[in-house]
Every structure is written in structure tokens, then in C-alpha cells.
XYZ file of C-alpha atoms in Angstrom:
556
model
C 115.086 93.072 98.101
C 113.691 89.439 96.333
C 115.871 89.600 99.504
C 115.666 86.229 101.308
C 115.337 87.906 104.715
C 112.436 89.908 103.347
C 110.903 86.884 101.698
C 110.777 84.989 104.948
C 108.622 87.684 106.466
C 106.127 87.350 103.629
C 105.172 84.168 105.426
C 104.852 85.927 108.762
C 102.683 88.907 108.010
C 99.372 89.417 106.265
C 98.219 91.706 103.576
C 96.716 94.844 105.028
C 93.035 95.565 104.705
C 92.691 98.030 101.892
C 90.163 100.788 102.310
C 87.733 101.192 99.480
C 88.872 104.106 97.361
C 86.551 106.326 95.423
C 87.651 105.928 91.796
C 86.938 108.833 89.537
C 85.929 107.907 86.010
C 88.078 109.281 83.214
C 86.563 110.124 79.833
C 89.362 108.480 77.818
C 91.142 105.917 79.994
C 92.922 104.279 77.057
C 94.552 107.580 76.067
C 96.579 107.868 79.259
C 100.048 106.298 79.533
C 100.662 103.303 81.771
C 103.565 103.007 84.198
C 105.755 99.964 84.778
C 108.072 100.558 87.752
C 110.751 97.879 88.142
C 113.066 97.801 91.152
C 115.927 95.310 91.386
C 117.408 94.279 94.703
C 121.040 94.989 95.622
C 121.862 96.399 92.170
C 124.855 98.718 91.915
C 125.073 100.701 88.658
C 128.829 100.328 88.202
C 128.252 96.618 87.456
C 125.819 97.353 84.610
C 126.984 97.415 81.016
C 124.240 100.027 80.607
C 126.459 102.243 82.806
C 129.753 101.473 81.079
C 130.740 98.241 82.873
C 132.966 96.298 80.429
C 131.128 92.981 80.874
C 127.755 92.427 79.105
C 125.661 92.180 82.259
C 122.614 94.190 81.166
C 121.791 94.216 77.423
C 118.087 94.787 78.146
C 118.810 97.840 80.289
C 121.248 99.070 77.618
C 118.413 99.100 75.090
C 116.146 100.894 77.534
C 118.794 103.531 78.238
C 119.302 104.189 74.522
C 115.545 104.679 74.092
C 115.098 106.966 77.088
C 116.830 108.832 79.917
C 119.669 107.475 82.078
C 120.590 109.145 85.384
C 124.185 108.616 86.478
C 124.115 109.977 90.051
C 121.088 108.614 91.939
C 121.323 108.290 95.726
C 118.744 106.237 97.556
C 117.522 106.920 101.063
C 118.604 103.743 102.887
C 120.922 100.768 102.471
C 118.264 98.120 103.064
C 115.145 97.216 101.131
C 112.042 98.233 103.038
C 113.194 101.640 104.247
C 114.500 102.521 100.781
C 111.504 101.286 98.771
C 108.882 102.825 101.058
C 110.730 106.096 100.518
C 110.649 105.547 96.754
C 106.927 104.701 96.746
C 105.905 107.598 99.033
C 108.524 110.268 98.195
C 109.156 110.607 101.938
C 112.418 110.134 103.849
C 112.693 107.111 106.222
C 112.598 109.142 109.454
C 109.380 110.752 108.225
C 107.568 107.585 107.119
C 108.847 105.680 110.130
C 109.880 102.364 108.563
C 113.068 101.681 110.510
C 112.769 97.895 111.010
C 110.598 94.913 110.108
C 108.027 95.792 112.790
C 107.294 99.317 111.514
C 104.760 100.426 108.949
C 103.308 103.497 107.312
C 100.521 105.207 109.255
C 97.072 104.142 107.978
C 95.185 106.812 106.102
C 98.318 108.384 104.598
C 97.599 110.114 101.288
C 100.163 108.201 99.234
C 100.909 108.606 95.515
C 99.260 105.250 94.856
C 96.046 106.443 96.473
C 96.146 109.486 94.174
C 96.657 107.262 91.139
C 93.719 105.018 92.054
C 91.470 108.010 92.516
C 92.571 109.236 89.103
C 91.340 105.979 87.569
C 94.568 103.965 87.467
C 94.707 100.301 88.362
C 97.383 99.807 91.045
C 97.582 96.037 91.615
C 99.490 94.572 94.530
C 101.531 92.068 92.508
C 104.842 92.304 94.376
C 105.487 89.725 97.091
C 106.833 92.559 99.260
C 103.406 94.028 99.949
C 102.718 91.183 102.379
C 105.283 92.742 104.717
C 104.094 95.143 107.427
C 106.457 97.810 106.091
C 104.470 97.937 102.840
C 101.019 98.186 104.396
C 98.863 101.277 103.840
C 100.608 102.228 100.579
C 97.381 101.939 98.580
C 97.842 98.826 96.444
C 94.725 96.981 95.274
C 94.358 93.387 96.508
C 94.629 90.717 93.819
C 93.999 86.982 93.774
C 96.601 86.170 91.106
C 100.037 87.819 91.305
C 101.313 86.609 87.955
C 102.276 89.814 86.046
C 101.712 88.370 82.576
C 98.236 87.088 83.335
C 97.344 90.365 85.042
C 98.542 92.374 82.046
C 96.628 90.203 79.612
C 93.438 90.662 81.628
C 93.881 94.410 82.175
C 95.600 95.650 79.006
C 92.793 98.109 78.250
C 92.962 99.850 81.637
C 95.535 102.515 82.533
C 97.768 101.002 85.183
C 100.643 101.630 87.583
C 102.429 98.302 87.952
C 105.294 97.869 90.429
C 107.447 94.731 90.381
C 110.479 94.014 92.531
C 113.077 91.481 91.388
C 115.434 89.497 93.610
C 118.333 90.590 91.443
C 121.887 89.973 92.696
C 120.957 89.762 96.383
C 122.757 87.185 98.492
C 123.240 84.281 98.145
C 125.320 84.602 94.975
C 124.122 81.334 93.442
C 123.155 81.936 89.800
C 122.152 78.745 87.956
C 123.906 77.582 84.768
C 124.911 79.150 82.440
C 125.077 82.335 84.544
C 127.301 80.742 87.197
C 130.275 80.712 84.788
C 129.211 83.392 82.298
C 131.622 85.968 83.758
C 134.333 83.637 85.054
C 137.708 83.733 83.274
C 137.400 81.740 80.060
C 133.833 80.796 80.912
C 135.144 77.919 83.040
C 134.033 77.078 86.599
C 136.103 78.570 89.387
C 138.479 76.140 91.138
C 137.072 74.517 94.254
C 139.836 76.048 96.374
C 138.698 79.553 95.413
C 135.040 78.754 96.029
C 135.657 77.168 99.421
C 136.547 80.397 101.228
C 133.548 82.318 99.824
C 131.119 79.388 100.156
C 128.883 81.088 102.769
C 128.093 83.841 100.251
C 127.003 81.197 97.748
C 124.454 79.554 100.023
C 123.330 81.930 102.774
C 121.217 85.107 102.726
C 122.965 86.448 105.849
C 126.733 86.409 106.367
C 127.689 88.614 109.305
C 130.810 90.699 109.112
C 133.589 88.793 110.833
C 132.023 85.427 110.094
C 134.262 84.846 107.056
C 137.867 85.940 106.567
C 138.155 87.318 103.033
C 141.091 88.319 100.851
C 141.154 91.077 98.209
C 141.414 88.462 95.448
C 138.083 86.977 96.524
C 136.351 89.919 94.899
C 137.017 88.382 91.479
C 134.934 85.303 92.339
C 132.180 87.181 94.144
C 131.886 89.790 91.399
C 131.579 87.138 88.690
C 128.728 85.402 90.521
C 127.105 88.735 91.361
C 127.321 89.691 87.674
C 125.772 86.376 86.706
C 122.729 87.117 88.837
C 122.483 90.568 87.245
C 122.478 89.057 83.741
C 119.809 86.547 84.704
C 117.628 89.342 86.118
C 118.218 91.471 83.029
C 116.812 88.654 80.900
C 113.803 88.327 83.210
C 113.130 92.034 82.729
C 113.491 91.531 78.969
C 110.820 88.821 78.990
C 108.411 91.092 80.852
C 109.027 93.927 78.397
C 108.340 91.423 75.632
C 104.886 90.838 77.121
C 104.294 94.605 77.157
C 105.191 94.771 73.458
C 103.122 91.712 72.532
C 100.056 93.279 74.113
C 100.548 96.457 72.110
C 101.395 98.546 75.170
C 104.972 99.461 74.314
C 104.275 102.906 72.891
C 101.930 103.889 75.746
C 103.860 102.636 78.783
C 106.394 104.624 80.785
C 109.044 102.151 81.985
C 111.152 103.057 85.015
C 113.973 100.807 86.256
C 115.842 101.413 89.506
C 116.965 99.589 92.665
C 116.384 99.630 96.406
C 120.090 99.871 97.271
C 123.489 98.748 96.063
C 125.877 96.141 97.418
C 129.324 96.141 98.963
C 131.791 93.847 97.201
C 134.835 94.260 99.466
C 134.878 98.030 98.815
C 135.203 98.615 102.564
C 136.273 95.184 103.750
C 133.184 92.990 103.462
C 130.246 91.917 101.287
C 126.517 92.695 101.271
C 124.447 95.457 102.879
C 122.834 96.251 106.227
C 120.367 93.341 106.377
C 122.881 90.715 105.267
C 126.112 91.801 106.981
C 124.620 93.358 110.151
C 127.348 95.954 109.683
C 125.546 98.388 107.441
C 127.199 101.488 106.019
C 126.179 104.478 103.906
C 129.081 104.476 101.482
C 128.197 105.016 97.843
C 128.406 101.347 96.882
C 125.305 100.648 98.984
C 123.229 103.805 98.390
C 123.986 104.680 94.762
C 121.461 103.064 92.395
C 120.633 103.087 88.676
C 117.680 104.972 87.240
C 116.446 104.619 83.656
C 113.190 106.118 82.343
C 111.704 105.591 78.899
C 108.317 105.974 77.269
C 105.919 108.471 75.709
C 106.901 112.084 76.260
C 110.476 111.291 77.309
C 113.527 112.050 75.124
C 115.715 109.307 73.667
C 119.348 108.799 74.598
C 119.452 111.561 77.233
C 122.020 111.258 80.049
C 121.495 113.304 83.223
C 124.604 113.720 85.389
C 123.021 115.928 88.067
C 122.752 114.200 91.460
C 119.164 113.206 92.320
C 117.429 111.005 94.933
C 115.226 107.918 94.959
C 112.371 109.951 96.434
C 112.308 111.947 93.178
C 110.954 108.999 91.154
C 107.249 109.184 92.096
C 106.984 112.991 91.748
C 108.402 112.585 88.241
C 105.968 109.810 87.348
C 102.972 111.795 88.586
C 104.230 114.806 86.646
C 104.444 112.742 83.452
C 100.905 111.423 84.018
C 99.471 114.826 84.921
C 98.304 113.620 88.358
C 98.439 116.089 91.261
C 101.151 115.405 93.831
C 100.311 114.869 97.531
C 101.448 117.625 99.883
C 103.456 115.004 101.811
C 106.057 114.702 99.024
C 109.639 115.493 99.981
C 111.054 114.589 96.588
C 111.161 116.726 93.446
C 110.076 116.093 89.863
C 112.965 115.363 87.526
C 111.162 116.611 84.431
C 113.102 119.926 84.427
C 116.382 117.963 84.387
C 115.068 115.660 81.683
C 114.245 118.741 79.614
C 117.703 120.203 80.171
C 116.737 122.788 82.814
C 119.235 121.955 85.572
C 120.375 125.331 86.893
C 117.910 125.569 89.784
C 118.226 121.926 90.904
C 120.086 121.801 94.227
C 122.288 118.718 94.491
C 121.844 117.240 97.947
C 120.910 113.749 99.046
C 120.089 112.388 102.488
C 120.322 108.729 103.515
C 119.957 106.826 106.773
C 120.040 103.280 108.118
C 120.485 101.068 111.137
C 123.533 98.821 110.977
C 121.378 95.687 110.672
C 118.369 96.744 108.578
C 115.751 94.001 108.504
C 117.934 91.640 110.535
C 118.078 93.711 113.733
C 117.631 91.513 116.826
C 114.686 92.108 119.126
C 114.858 94.450 122.094
C 118.258 95.962 121.440
C 118.833 99.562 120.397
C 121.088 99.794 117.367
C 123.577 102.352 116.076
C 122.086 104.649 113.435
C 123.849 106.217 110.495
C 122.863 109.329 108.568
C 124.594 110.779 105.533
C 124.490 113.977 103.541
C 125.924 113.885 100.038
C 126.386 117.432 98.803
C 128.985 117.463 96.029
C 131.873 117.752 96.249
C 131.492 116.510 99.850
C 130.057 113.407 101.512
C 129.403 113.602 105.278
C 128.499 110.542 107.387
C 127.449 110.578 111.036
C 127.127 107.462 113.214
C 125.321 107.612 116.569
C 125.783 104.820 119.079
C 123.044 103.906 121.590
C 125.372 105.315 124.247
C 125.187 108.728 122.588
C 128.706 108.619 121.193
C 128.986 110.212 117.742
C 131.489 109.428 114.991
C 131.811 111.600 111.891
C 133.451 111.053 108.499
C 134.048 113.429 105.599
C 135.084 112.556 102.053
C 136.107 114.767 99.135
C 134.499 112.913 96.244
C 136.356 114.368 93.205
C 139.691 112.913 94.348
C 138.305 110.079 96.510
C 135.157 108.692 94.840
C 135.481 105.346 96.675
C 135.504 107.060 100.097
C 138.780 105.633 101.339
C 140.325 108.748 102.950
C 138.436 110.408 105.802
C 139.383 114.105 105.819
C 137.100 115.282 108.648
C 139.986 116.483 110.825
C 141.493 118.487 107.980
C 138.224 120.359 107.200
C 136.457 121.201 110.499
C 134.607 124.125 108.898
C 133.040 121.821 106.270
C 132.131 119.284 108.955
C 130.425 121.985 111.028
C 128.438 123.250 108.041
C 127.283 119.794 106.905
C 126.567 118.715 110.488
C 124.252 121.696 110.844
C 122.468 120.846 107.602
C 122.082 117.226 108.649
C 120.627 118.338 111.993
C 118.117 120.617 110.257
C 117.131 117.811 107.904
C 116.524 115.460 110.830
C 114.314 118.052 112.541
C 112.268 118.573 109.363
C 111.737 114.827 109.057
C 110.604 114.483 112.653
C 108.057 117.248 112.045
C 106.947 115.472 108.851
C 106.533 112.244 110.822
C 104.082 113.977 113.182
C 102.202 115.387 110.189
C 101.833 111.920 108.641
C 100.412 110.300 111.762
C 96.803 109.151 111.488
C 94.383 107.305 113.788
C 94.518 103.521 113.374
C 92.080 101.970 110.965
C 89.327 99.704 112.252
C 88.042 96.799 110.184
C 85.857 93.993 111.445
C 85.311 93.587 115.174
C 87.473 92.372 118.009
C 86.841 88.678 118.581
C 86.046 87.572 122.130
C 86.888 83.865 122.042
C 90.299 82.348 121.249
C 90.308 80.708 117.812
C 91.264 77.109 117.109
C 94.194 76.683 114.731
C 93.564 74.163 111.957
C 96.773 74.351 109.906
C 99.645 74.246 109.148
C 101.059 71.562 111.383
C 103.937 69.156 110.866
C 105.605 69.743 107.515
C 104.758 71.924 104.525
C 105.982 70.728 101.115
C 106.401 72.907 98.048
C 104.685 70.612 95.541
C 101.704 69.861 97.745
C 101.134 73.481 98.727
C 101.816 75.126 95.370
C 104.444 77.337 96.990
C 101.943 78.730 99.488
C 101.688 78.605 103.258
C 98.150 78.997 104.548
C 97.419 79.699 108.198
C 93.826 78.689 108.938
C 91.779 78.810 112.130
C 88.223 78.389 113.364
C 86.827 81.732 114.492
C 84.652 84.687 113.564
C 84.441 85.429 109.819
C 85.274 89.106 110.373
C 86.959 88.946 113.765
C 90.253 90.697 114.468
C 93.130 88.757 115.988
C 96.813 89.130 116.813
C 99.225 86.515 115.440
C 102.514 86.063 117.305
C 105.419 84.221 115.689
C 108.837 82.842 116.583
C 111.039 81.331 113.880
C 114.581 80.186 113.330
C 117.657 80.064 115.504
C 120.820 82.156 115.877
C 121.204 84.799 113.176
C 118.042 83.480 111.501
C 115.863 83.963 114.569
C 112.923 86.361 114.320
C 109.927 87.004 116.518
C 107.113 89.497 116.597
C 103.369 89.914 116.084
C 100.927 91.477 113.637
C 97.141 91.854 113.245
C 95.051 89.453 111.159
C 91.329 89.245 110.431
C 88.837 86.593 109.366
C 89.675 82.893 109.484
C 92.769 82.444 107.340
C 95.863 84.127 105.983
C 97.735 83.001 102.865
C 101.352 83.762 102.015
C 102.711 83.185 98.529
C 102.946 81.818 95.961
C 106.748 81.675 96.092
C 108.920 80.113 93.413
C 111.125 77.118 94.190
C 114.387 79.059 94.562
C 112.823 81.333 97.171
C 111.087 78.428 98.897
C 114.419 76.638 99.252
C 115.718 79.395 101.539
C 112.883 79.028 104.042
C 114.222 75.849 105.733
C 117.054 78.014 107.056
C 114.416 79.535 109.356
C 112.923 76.260 110.647
C 111.111 75.695 112.942
C 108.165 78.074 112.483
C 105.989 78.629 115.583
C 102.873 80.770 115.898
C 99.797 81.362 118.028
C 96.705 83.618 117.987
C 94.614 85.652 120.410
C 91.574 87.939 120.010
C 92.703 91.522 119.424
C 90.999 92.943 122.506
C 91.967 90.156 124.894
C 95.007 90.427 127.171
C 96.785 87.842 129.306
C 98.114 84.345 128.736
C 94.632 82.827 128.874
C 93.716 84.602 125.644
C 96.259 82.776 123.493
C 95.872 79.547 121.595
C 98.518 76.863 122.002
C 101.769 77.334 120.112
C 101.627 75.519 116.778
C 104.832 74.482 114.974
C 105.632 73.434 111.433
C 108.682 72.824 109.268
C 109.174 73.888 105.670
C 110.586 71.161 103.428
C 112.962 72.275 100.656
C 111.641 72.035 97.130
C 114.828 70.698 95.544
C 116.826 68.770 98.092
C 118.251 69.733 101.496
C 119.425 73.245 102.301
C 122.272 73.503 104.816
C 122.139 76.078 107.588
């Protein structure tokens, strides 16, 4: 997601300590194809011209689809960013990898696909801002000092690489700059102020809880136009990156994969957004169906695959294309047989799960959980309340593709069969979770004395900091500490803790549009203690700071 809620946490957690990986030399590194994996936040395929949408939202993706393979039925494993993308990057379902909220992370020592790629001689740089989140620790990315993709590509064009980039895309708020703000409005003219007034929260806030705004069906026209504008802007950003690939002479040796973390509700079921933004998450198709386009050496041109597949199938396919052995932990399947036209043995089933609030779940409160099984022609959804109450829905997709008519009572035999399959799937994932557990890693040594915090204090300005926030303290050079944080108020309030080491932690750089969302979470408070020390006497004082907007005030 560049999801604003996710981006905030990039300032609250540190990059994990990467273990040194034994890299095996390859006799002809330049002969192997590269991989560029692009994921776009909150992107639903039915708003892409590459998927038949009548408005020209994605000319870059159209060109990619014509030059490669386009999948029309791709179901992702969660309706919020971290759970879905960790599943994509590990080929493991959310229950198995354990990333259920912003405090969870993959077990250290997990044999991930990225670890396999590094051992095979591939560069796997940690360029995405998301890897600063705890959910993305232990995936196997290499630490980098400069996260600019173009500069990294220019410096590493001769090395085989796996490069993952995540774009903000059409995530809330729907605030595309000119000319994208009116590109898809009727006549290319600005929307009347009266129309914009009712939907204003969606234009300026990353979180708009269900029930906070009363919407009308006609509001979808405005919201869709602004959503489409953000898609077009992102499509052009992707086009510029692909231009760099071509300029460096890497176009004919790079496999390009474009997908998304999840989709977005646009009044399909009464509201707007997804789990982390509405706090009323669902598993209807508009939030779990995503695009998938693959192009590059060894892949056919202009192929369309209509068989239903899953997001966890992406990495097995990539490793298959590269000829790299797959980890035994994989739960996904390679799509190469489908790409080659061999679809008879491919079972169409997809599992998804979420909490209702995704990244935005409040502390200390158990949340309802949703699980879904999509086995054409049926879609089965089960919701479990903390009280143990269970609600079930069933949809017949051929005649009800938008999931508007629950037919569970009319087909009890189908419900029983799909309920049993969902139960078996959950049991398999719990067993997989035990298998993936590993002892915690140990780096550095536990400090014995509380550190002294040097900065930040007071206010942090974008221009003076270069879009970075640096937490700095006086302490042991390799000591291990725990950093506790409390930020924001109301729906923007977050608190938690995470481990840090050394004497500083840097978050960023962030561009100005992302930076301008951070004041919504003011004030920021944090403190530190040595990792092995318990009790209030171990903590430093609380230190507070405020983030100043880069381009004028941002209203709460």
C-alpha cells in the first residue's frame, strides 16, 4: 500500500538486521534474466484500460499486456497491504506466515524465495519503503544506502537482479494533482464544489471509517474519476521506470511482473476503501481481485489466461522462469503450465483472509476475522466474531458476479462442502505456521545502561531533513534496545514497540506528498530501554516531536 497508514509506520520501525548470506558465484551472471516486480496499492483490474475499462487509465500496462501474458482472474490472499504482499513475496498464506497486524512479522531464519535468489547470485536490494515495517522483516532483502531505483539500476545494470517496487497507486486519499484531478471528469472540467463537499474526507484523509460519511450512489462518479486519475498518474510513473530499463539495455533480458496488493471498494457494498482505511474490511471480489501481467524473455506475447489463480503463485512462477529451486515452504503453484496452455490439471481454488481493520486495528482488542474460499462457480465467506458467533455467505458467481445476493440458505449442501474445505485449509495453514517457526536471531549484545536520546526533538521539517526522520541516541555501538512509541490521536492513534540496535535509526527518504500525511499523526512520542532490562527504571524519558508539513498545513 504507498498506503499512508503503512507509510507512517516506516517512521516507527527499523530495518531488520540482515544475516550474511552465502552467495554462490555463477559462471555467466549476465546471461540470466533479471526480474522487476511491481506492485501497485489498492488497484482493481476492472478500472484498467488494460483490462477493458473504457477510460484510458493504463496505456503503459496495455503495452505490457500486449507484449506478454495477462491473467484475468487473480485472487489475492488478504484485503490489506502487509498480509497480502508478504504472502506474495513468500508464497505462503497469511495464517501460515503469521502477519495479521502491524505488530507481526515473519519468523527469522525462514527460507524465503529472496534468500534462494541471493544464494543463486541475484542482487535483491531493499529499495521499497515498505521493508522498514516489521511485517516485511526477515524476507531476505539486501540493505542499501540509496533507495532511488534509477540510480541503483545504473550502478548495478551488469548484475542479475530481483527488484521489487511498490507504488502508492490509487490508495486513499483520492487527491491526484493536475491534470489527473480532472482527466476523467465529465468534459475534463472540475467537479462542482457541491459534489466534492460530501466526499471531501476521501480527498484528504487516509482513513475514513465506515459510518463517518453518508454517501449516495451518485457519489461513485466523483470518487471513481479521482481514483482513475491516480491510476493514470501511477501508470505513467511505471512507464518512466520501464524507460530506464530500456535505456540501460535491459529490456530484452528483464522479466517484468505487475500486480497489486489488493483492490478497492468504490461503493460496491455501501462504502469506500479497504480494511485498513474503512475499518470495516470485507473479502468481496472488489478488494481481493487484482491484476497480473507478466512479460519478458521466454514468455509468449499477447496471451490471456482466464483460469483463476492466486497471488501466492507469482513467486513460484518467477523462480520457475529463472530456473531457481523453490523452497519447500511454498504453498503457491507455478503458472508456467497455464502460460504454455496446459490448464487441465490446474485446480481453481483461492483462499483469502483478513481482519476487519487490517493495519488500523486498535491495540488490545480482539477483532472479527473473515476467511473466504473462491471455488468457481461458488464464493463462500465466513466471518467469526470474537464472541465465537459465525456468519456465512454464499454467492453464485456466474449470475451474481458482484456478490449482491447471498444464497447460503438456498444451498445448504454447498455451504457444508465449502465450510469443510475452508476448515481443512485453516488446519493446514496452522500446521505450516508451526513448521515455519524458528528461534529468534541474535545480533549485537543486550545493553545494560539506558541510552540518552539526542534527537529528534521539537519539530522536524521536510526541507531541513531531506524527507528523513533520524532517531539518534548515545549508547553502545552494537547494543540492542527496545523502542516504544505512541503517536496520533483518535483513529490515527498507534502505539507499540520494536527492537533496534546501535546508536541511531533512520526512516526515509519520503517524498513530499507522503510527508504531508504525517502531520495527521502528530504528536510523535518515543522512548528507549536496553533489551534485557525490565521495569520503569530501565526506560529513558519520553521524547516528543512534531512533523511539519512540506507544502502548507494538513487538516486532521
